[in-house]
Short mmCIF file of C-alpha atoms in Angstrom, two decimals:
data_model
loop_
_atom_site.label_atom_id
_atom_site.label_comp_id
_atom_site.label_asym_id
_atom_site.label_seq_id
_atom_site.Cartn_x
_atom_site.Cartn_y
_atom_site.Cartn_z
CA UNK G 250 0.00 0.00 0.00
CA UNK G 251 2.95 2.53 0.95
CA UNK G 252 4.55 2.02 -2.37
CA UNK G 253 1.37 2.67 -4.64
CA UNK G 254 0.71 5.75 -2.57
CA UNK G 255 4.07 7.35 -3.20
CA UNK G 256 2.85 6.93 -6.73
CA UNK G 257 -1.01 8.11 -6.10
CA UNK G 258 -0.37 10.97 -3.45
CA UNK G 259 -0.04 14.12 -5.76
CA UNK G 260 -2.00 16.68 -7.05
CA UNK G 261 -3.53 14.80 -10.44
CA UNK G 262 -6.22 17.56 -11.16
CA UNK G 263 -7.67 17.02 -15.05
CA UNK G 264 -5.16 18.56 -17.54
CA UNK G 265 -2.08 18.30 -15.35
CA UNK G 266 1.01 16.70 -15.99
CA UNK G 267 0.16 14.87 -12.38
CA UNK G 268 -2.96 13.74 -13.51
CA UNK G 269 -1.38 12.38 -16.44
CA UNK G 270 0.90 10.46 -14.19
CA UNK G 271 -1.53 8.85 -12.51
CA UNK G 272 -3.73 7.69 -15.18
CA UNK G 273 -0.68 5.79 -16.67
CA UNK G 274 0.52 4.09 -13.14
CA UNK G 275 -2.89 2.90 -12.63
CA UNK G 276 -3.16 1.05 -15.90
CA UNK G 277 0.27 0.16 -16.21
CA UNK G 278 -0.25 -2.01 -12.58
CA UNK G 279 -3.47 -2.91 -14.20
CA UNK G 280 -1.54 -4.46 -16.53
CA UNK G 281 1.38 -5.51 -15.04
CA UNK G 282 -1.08 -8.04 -12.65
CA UNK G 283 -2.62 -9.32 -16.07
CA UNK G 284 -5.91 -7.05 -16.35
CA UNK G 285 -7.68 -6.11 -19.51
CA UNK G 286 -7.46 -2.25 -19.58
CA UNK G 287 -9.59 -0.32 -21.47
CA UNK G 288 -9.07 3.34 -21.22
CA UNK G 289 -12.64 5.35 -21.86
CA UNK G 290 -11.38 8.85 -23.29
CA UNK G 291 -13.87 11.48 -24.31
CA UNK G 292 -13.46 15.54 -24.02
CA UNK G 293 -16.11 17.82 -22.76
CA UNK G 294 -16.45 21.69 -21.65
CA UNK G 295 -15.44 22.71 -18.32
CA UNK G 296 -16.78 26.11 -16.82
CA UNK G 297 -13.15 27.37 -16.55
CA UNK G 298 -10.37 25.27 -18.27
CA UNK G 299 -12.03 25.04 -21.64
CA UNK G 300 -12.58 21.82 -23.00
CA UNK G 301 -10.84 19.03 -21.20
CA UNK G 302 -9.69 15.58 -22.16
CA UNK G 303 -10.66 13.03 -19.48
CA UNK G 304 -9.78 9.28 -19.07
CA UNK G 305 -11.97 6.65 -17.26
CA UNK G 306 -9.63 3.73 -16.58
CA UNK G 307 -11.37 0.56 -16.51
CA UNK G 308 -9.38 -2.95 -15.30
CA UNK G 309 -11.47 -6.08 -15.98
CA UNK G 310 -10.40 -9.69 -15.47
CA UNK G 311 -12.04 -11.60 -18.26
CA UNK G 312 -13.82 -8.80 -20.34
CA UNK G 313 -16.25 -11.85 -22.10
CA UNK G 314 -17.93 -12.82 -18.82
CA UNK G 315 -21.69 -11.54 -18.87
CA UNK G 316 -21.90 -10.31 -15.52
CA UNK G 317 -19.25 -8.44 -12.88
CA UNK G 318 -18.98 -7.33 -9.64
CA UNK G 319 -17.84 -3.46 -9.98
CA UNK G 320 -15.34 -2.24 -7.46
CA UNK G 321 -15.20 1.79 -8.44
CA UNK G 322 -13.87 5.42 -7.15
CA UNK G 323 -12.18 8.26 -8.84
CA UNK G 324 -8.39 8.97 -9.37
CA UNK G 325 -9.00 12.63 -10.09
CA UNK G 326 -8.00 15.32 -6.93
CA UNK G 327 -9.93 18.91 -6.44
CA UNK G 328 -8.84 21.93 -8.21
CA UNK G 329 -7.75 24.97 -5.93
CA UNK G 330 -6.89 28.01 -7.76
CA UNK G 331 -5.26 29.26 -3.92
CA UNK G 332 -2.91 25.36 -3.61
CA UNK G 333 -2.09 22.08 -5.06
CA UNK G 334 -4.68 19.75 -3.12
CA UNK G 335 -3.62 16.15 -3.00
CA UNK G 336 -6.71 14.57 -1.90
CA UNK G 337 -5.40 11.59 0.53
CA UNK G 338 -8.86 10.39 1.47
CA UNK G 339 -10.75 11.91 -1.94
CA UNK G 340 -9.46 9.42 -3.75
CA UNK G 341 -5.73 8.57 -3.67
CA UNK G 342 -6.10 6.03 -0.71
CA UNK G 343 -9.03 4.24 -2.60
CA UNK G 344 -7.25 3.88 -5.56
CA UNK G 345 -4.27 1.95 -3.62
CA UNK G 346 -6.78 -0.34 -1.77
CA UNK G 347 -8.27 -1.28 -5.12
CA UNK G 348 -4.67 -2.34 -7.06
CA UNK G 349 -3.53 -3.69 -3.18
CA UNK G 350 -6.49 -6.12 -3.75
CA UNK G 351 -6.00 -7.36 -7.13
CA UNK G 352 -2.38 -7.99 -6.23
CA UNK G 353 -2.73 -9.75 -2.98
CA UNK G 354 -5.61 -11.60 -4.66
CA UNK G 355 -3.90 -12.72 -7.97
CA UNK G 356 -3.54 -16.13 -7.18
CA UNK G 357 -7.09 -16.78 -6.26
CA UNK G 358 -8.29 -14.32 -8.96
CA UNK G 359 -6.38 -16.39 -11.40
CA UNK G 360 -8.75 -19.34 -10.65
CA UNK G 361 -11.45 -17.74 -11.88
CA UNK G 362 -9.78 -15.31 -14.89
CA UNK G 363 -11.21 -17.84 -18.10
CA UNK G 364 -15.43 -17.86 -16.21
CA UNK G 365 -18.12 -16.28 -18.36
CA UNK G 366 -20.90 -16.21 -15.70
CA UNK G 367 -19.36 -13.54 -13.13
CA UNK G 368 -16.15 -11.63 -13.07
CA UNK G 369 -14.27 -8.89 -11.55
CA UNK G 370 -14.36 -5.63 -12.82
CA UNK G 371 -12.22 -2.13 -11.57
CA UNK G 372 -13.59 1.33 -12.62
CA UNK G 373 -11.48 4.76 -11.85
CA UNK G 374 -13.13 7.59 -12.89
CA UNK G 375 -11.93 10.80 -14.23
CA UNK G 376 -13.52 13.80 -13.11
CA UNK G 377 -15.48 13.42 -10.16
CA UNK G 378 -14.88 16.62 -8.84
CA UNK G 379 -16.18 19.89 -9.69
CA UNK G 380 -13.89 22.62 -11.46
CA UNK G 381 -15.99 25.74 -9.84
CA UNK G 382 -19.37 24.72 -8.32
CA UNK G 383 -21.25 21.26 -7.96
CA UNK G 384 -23.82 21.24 -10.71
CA UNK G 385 -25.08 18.64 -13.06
CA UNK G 386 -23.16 19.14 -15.51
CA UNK G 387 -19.61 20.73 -13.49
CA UNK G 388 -18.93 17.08 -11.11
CA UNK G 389 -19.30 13.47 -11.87
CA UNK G 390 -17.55 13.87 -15.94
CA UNK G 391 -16.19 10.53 -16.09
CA UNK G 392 -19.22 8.38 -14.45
CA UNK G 393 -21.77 10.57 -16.05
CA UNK G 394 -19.87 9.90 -19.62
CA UNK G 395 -19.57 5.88 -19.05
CA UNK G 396 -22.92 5.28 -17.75
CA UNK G 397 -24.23 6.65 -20.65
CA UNK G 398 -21.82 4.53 -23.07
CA UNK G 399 -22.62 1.58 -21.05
CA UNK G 400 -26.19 2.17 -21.48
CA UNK G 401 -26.14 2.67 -24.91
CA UNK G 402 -23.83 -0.07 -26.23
CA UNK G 403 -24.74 -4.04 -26.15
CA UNK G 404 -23.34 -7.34 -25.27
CA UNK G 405 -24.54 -11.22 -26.75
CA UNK G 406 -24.55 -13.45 -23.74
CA UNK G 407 -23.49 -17.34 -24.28
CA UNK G 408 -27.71 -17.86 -24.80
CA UNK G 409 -27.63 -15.21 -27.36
CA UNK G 410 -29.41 -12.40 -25.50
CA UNK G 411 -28.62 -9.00 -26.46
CA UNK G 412 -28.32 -6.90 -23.34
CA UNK G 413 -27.18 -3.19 -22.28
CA UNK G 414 -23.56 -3.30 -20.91
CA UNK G 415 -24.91 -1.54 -17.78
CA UNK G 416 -27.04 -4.76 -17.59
CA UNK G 417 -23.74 -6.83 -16.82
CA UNK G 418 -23.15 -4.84 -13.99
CA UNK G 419 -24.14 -6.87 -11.08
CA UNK G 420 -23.27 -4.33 -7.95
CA UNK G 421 -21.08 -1.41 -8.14
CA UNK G 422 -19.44 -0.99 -4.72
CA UNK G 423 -18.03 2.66 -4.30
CA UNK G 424 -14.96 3.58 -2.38
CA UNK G 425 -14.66 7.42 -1.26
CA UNK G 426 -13.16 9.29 1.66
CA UNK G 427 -11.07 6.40 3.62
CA UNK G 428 -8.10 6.45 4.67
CA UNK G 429 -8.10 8.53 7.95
CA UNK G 430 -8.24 7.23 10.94
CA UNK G 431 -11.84 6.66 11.92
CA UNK G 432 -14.22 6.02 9.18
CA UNK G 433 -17.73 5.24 9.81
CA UNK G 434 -20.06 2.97 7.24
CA UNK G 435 -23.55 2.68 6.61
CA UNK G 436 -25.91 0.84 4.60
CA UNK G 437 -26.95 3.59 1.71
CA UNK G 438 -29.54 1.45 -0.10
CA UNK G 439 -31.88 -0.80 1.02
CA UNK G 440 -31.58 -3.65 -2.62
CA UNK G 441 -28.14 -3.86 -1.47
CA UNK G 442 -28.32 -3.65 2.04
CA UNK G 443 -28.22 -7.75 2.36
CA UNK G 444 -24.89 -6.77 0.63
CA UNK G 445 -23.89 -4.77 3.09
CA UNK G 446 -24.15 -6.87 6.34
CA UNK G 447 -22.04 -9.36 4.56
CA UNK G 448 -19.25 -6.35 4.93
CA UNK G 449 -20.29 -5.83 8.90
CA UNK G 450 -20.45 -9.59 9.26
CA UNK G 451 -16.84 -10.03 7.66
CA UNK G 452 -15.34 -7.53 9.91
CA UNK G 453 -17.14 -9.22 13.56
CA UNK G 454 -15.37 -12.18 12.03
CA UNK G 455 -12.04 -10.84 11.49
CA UNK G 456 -11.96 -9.13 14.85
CA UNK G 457 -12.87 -12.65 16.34
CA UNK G 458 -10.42 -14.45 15.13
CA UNK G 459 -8.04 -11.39 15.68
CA UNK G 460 -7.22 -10.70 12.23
CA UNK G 461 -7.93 -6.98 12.66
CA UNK G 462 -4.82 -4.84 12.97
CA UNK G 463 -6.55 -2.66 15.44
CA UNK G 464 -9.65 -3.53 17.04
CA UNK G 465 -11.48 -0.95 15.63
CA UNK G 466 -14.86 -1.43 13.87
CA UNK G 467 -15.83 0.73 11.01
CA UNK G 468 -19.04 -0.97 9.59
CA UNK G 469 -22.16 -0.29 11.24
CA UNK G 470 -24.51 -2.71 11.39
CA UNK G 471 -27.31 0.26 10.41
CA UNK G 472 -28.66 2.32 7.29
CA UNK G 473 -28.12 5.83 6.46
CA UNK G 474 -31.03 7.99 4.70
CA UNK G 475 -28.01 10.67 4.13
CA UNK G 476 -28.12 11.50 0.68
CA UNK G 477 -24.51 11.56 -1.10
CA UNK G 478 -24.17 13.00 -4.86
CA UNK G 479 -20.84 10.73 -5.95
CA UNK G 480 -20.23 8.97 -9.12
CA UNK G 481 -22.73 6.40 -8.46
CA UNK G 482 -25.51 8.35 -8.96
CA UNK G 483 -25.29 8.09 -13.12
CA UNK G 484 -25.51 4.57 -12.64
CA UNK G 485 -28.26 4.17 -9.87
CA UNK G 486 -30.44 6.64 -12.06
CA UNK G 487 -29.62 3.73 -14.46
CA UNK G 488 -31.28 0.95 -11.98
CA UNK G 489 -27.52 -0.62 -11.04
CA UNK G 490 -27.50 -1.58 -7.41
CA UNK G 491 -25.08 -0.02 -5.63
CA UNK G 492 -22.89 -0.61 -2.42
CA UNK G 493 -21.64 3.20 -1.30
CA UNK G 494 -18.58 2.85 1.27
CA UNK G 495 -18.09 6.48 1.89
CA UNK G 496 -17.51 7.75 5.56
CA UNK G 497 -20.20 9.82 7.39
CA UNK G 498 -19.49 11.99 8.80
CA UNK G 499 -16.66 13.00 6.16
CA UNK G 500 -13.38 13.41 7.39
CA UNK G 501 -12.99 17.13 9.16
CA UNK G 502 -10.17 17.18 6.58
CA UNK G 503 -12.20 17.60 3.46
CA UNK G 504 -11.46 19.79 0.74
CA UNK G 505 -8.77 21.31 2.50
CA UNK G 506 -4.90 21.06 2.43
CA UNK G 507 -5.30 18.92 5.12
CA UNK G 508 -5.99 15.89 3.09
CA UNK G 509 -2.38 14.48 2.60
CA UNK G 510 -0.78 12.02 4.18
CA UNK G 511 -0.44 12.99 7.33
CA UNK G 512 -3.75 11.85 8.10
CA UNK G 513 -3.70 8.22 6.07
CA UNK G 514 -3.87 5.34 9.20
CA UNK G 515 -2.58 2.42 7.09
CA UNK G 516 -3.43 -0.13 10.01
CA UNK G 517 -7.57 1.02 9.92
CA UNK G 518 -7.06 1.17 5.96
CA UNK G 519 -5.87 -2.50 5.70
CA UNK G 520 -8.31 -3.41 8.14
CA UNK G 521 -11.04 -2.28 5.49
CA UNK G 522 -9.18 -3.83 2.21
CA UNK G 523 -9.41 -7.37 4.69
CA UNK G 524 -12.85 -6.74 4.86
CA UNK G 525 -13.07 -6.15 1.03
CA UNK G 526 -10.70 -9.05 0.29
CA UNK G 527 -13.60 -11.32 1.76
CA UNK G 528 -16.32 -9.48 0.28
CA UNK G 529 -14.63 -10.07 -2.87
CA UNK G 530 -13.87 -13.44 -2.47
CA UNK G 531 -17.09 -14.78 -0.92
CA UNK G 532 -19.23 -12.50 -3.89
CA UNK G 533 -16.87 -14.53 -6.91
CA UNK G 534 -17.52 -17.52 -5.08
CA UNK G 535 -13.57 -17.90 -4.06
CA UNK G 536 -14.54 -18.84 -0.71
CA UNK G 537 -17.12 -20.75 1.02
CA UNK G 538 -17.90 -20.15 4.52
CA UNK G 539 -16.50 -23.25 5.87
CA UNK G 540 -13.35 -22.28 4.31
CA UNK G 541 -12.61 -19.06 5.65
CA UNK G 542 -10.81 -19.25 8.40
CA UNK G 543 -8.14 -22.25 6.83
CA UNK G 544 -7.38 -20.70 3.73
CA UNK G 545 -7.81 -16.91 4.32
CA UNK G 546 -6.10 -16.56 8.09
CA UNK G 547 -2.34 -16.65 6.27
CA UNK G 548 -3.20 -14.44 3.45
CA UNK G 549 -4.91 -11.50 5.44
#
């Protein structure tokens, strides 16, 4: 995790030579762990940079399956005209604990890499944030732009059923804001909230069998009628169920300079990507309850 960071943790704001860094370490790990990339570029008009080119990496691990589990946040960091934000939390820890998973998982995702039914797929957008002011059409560029695409282009399944690409998706689980030191989740959305508990229930687990590198719970076994505009909202407008992991309260830290690495706790952020490995794992069917403890206690 330390060693993707080094290479996450500056400012990457659209247009930027940072930015453009970014975009090519994510796909080149992408591809360096045996991922089909797929990089989604498109331009559109910002209210003050002109018109922008942005990139929407996308890592999947057998592109011909016919459905996926969605693992998603944004690589993107806030534009200050007044300082160069870096955005620890908003997104740069997220993106880490997404490439930290495929690569401590590669050996059990490799199992699975050649199934058509269900398969793994990693989203980063581009251009979450807003350039001057949240509006509909100045936040959300990159999800707004591939929900659209994914809605409008089609896929033959193995019975020869021609579907909507945004059909495939079977849950998009959202990562924003983590990476300080005490997060707080919630259940967002009640078709997913069955979802959900299996995260709370993974975590009581892993504390019980002291796997947790601090015994500090984050998941709360409760819902949340907060309402959260993020870049799942294209995609929920679209009917895809989705699983929002975003602290609440946010971090006091927020959209300000603050947000570096000084406040990243790696021991509560690899607590959470523990949790995620099993949510992964059980989801792909990788793991079967009665297996859990024997075959995941040495790997987590």
């Amino acid at each position: 995790m330390d060693q993707v960071l080094n290479n996450i943790l500056i400012p990457r704001v659209v247009g930027t030579s940072g930015h453009d860094k970014v975009q090519n370490y994510i796909a080149s790990q992408l591809r360096k762990w045996g991922w089909d990339v797929e990089i989604d570029e498109f331009q559109e008009n910002t209210p003050n940079f002109g018109r922008l080119t942005f990139k929407n990496i996308i890592g999947t691990l057998n592109p011909k399956a016919e459905r996926f589990l969605v693992i998603a946040c944004h690589y993107d960091s806030k534009y200050f005209s007044s300082e160069d934000f870096i955005g620890a939390t908003d997104s740069a820890v997220p993106c880490a604990m997404m490439l930290n998973l495929i690569k401590v998982m590669k050996n059990d995702l490799e199992q699975i890499k050649t199934k058509r039914d269900l398969s793994l797929k990693l989203i980063f957008f581009d251009g979450e944030e807003a350039f001057k002011e949240w509006t509909k059409t100045d936040s959300l560029y990159g999800a707004r732009h591939l929900a659209k695409k994914m809605d409008q282009t089609n896929f033959y399944t193995l019975d020869n059923e021609n579907i909507k690409n945004i059909q495939r998706i079977d849950i998009m689980v959202l990562l924003d804001l983590i990476g300080f030191s005490r997060p707080q989740f919630y259940s967002f959305f009640k078709p997913t909230e069955r979802w959900y508990i299996r995260l709370v229930d993974a975590e009581q687990r892993l504390a019980q069998m002291g796997l947790l590198n601090i015994p500090q719970l984050t998941f709360n076994r409760r819902s949340s009628n907060s309402y959260i505009e993020d870049d799942h909202i294209p995609f929920l407008l679209r009917r895809v169920p989705i699983l929002h992991l975003i602290s609440t309260p946010f971090p006091t830290e927020w959209h300000t300079s603050a947000d570096n690495r000084n406040i990243v706790d790696l021991q509560v952020t690899e607590n959470i990507n523990k949790v995620l490995r099993i949510f992964v794992a059980e989801y792909l069917h990788l793991l079967e309850e009665e297996q859990f403890e024997e075959n995941f206690k040495a790997e987590l």
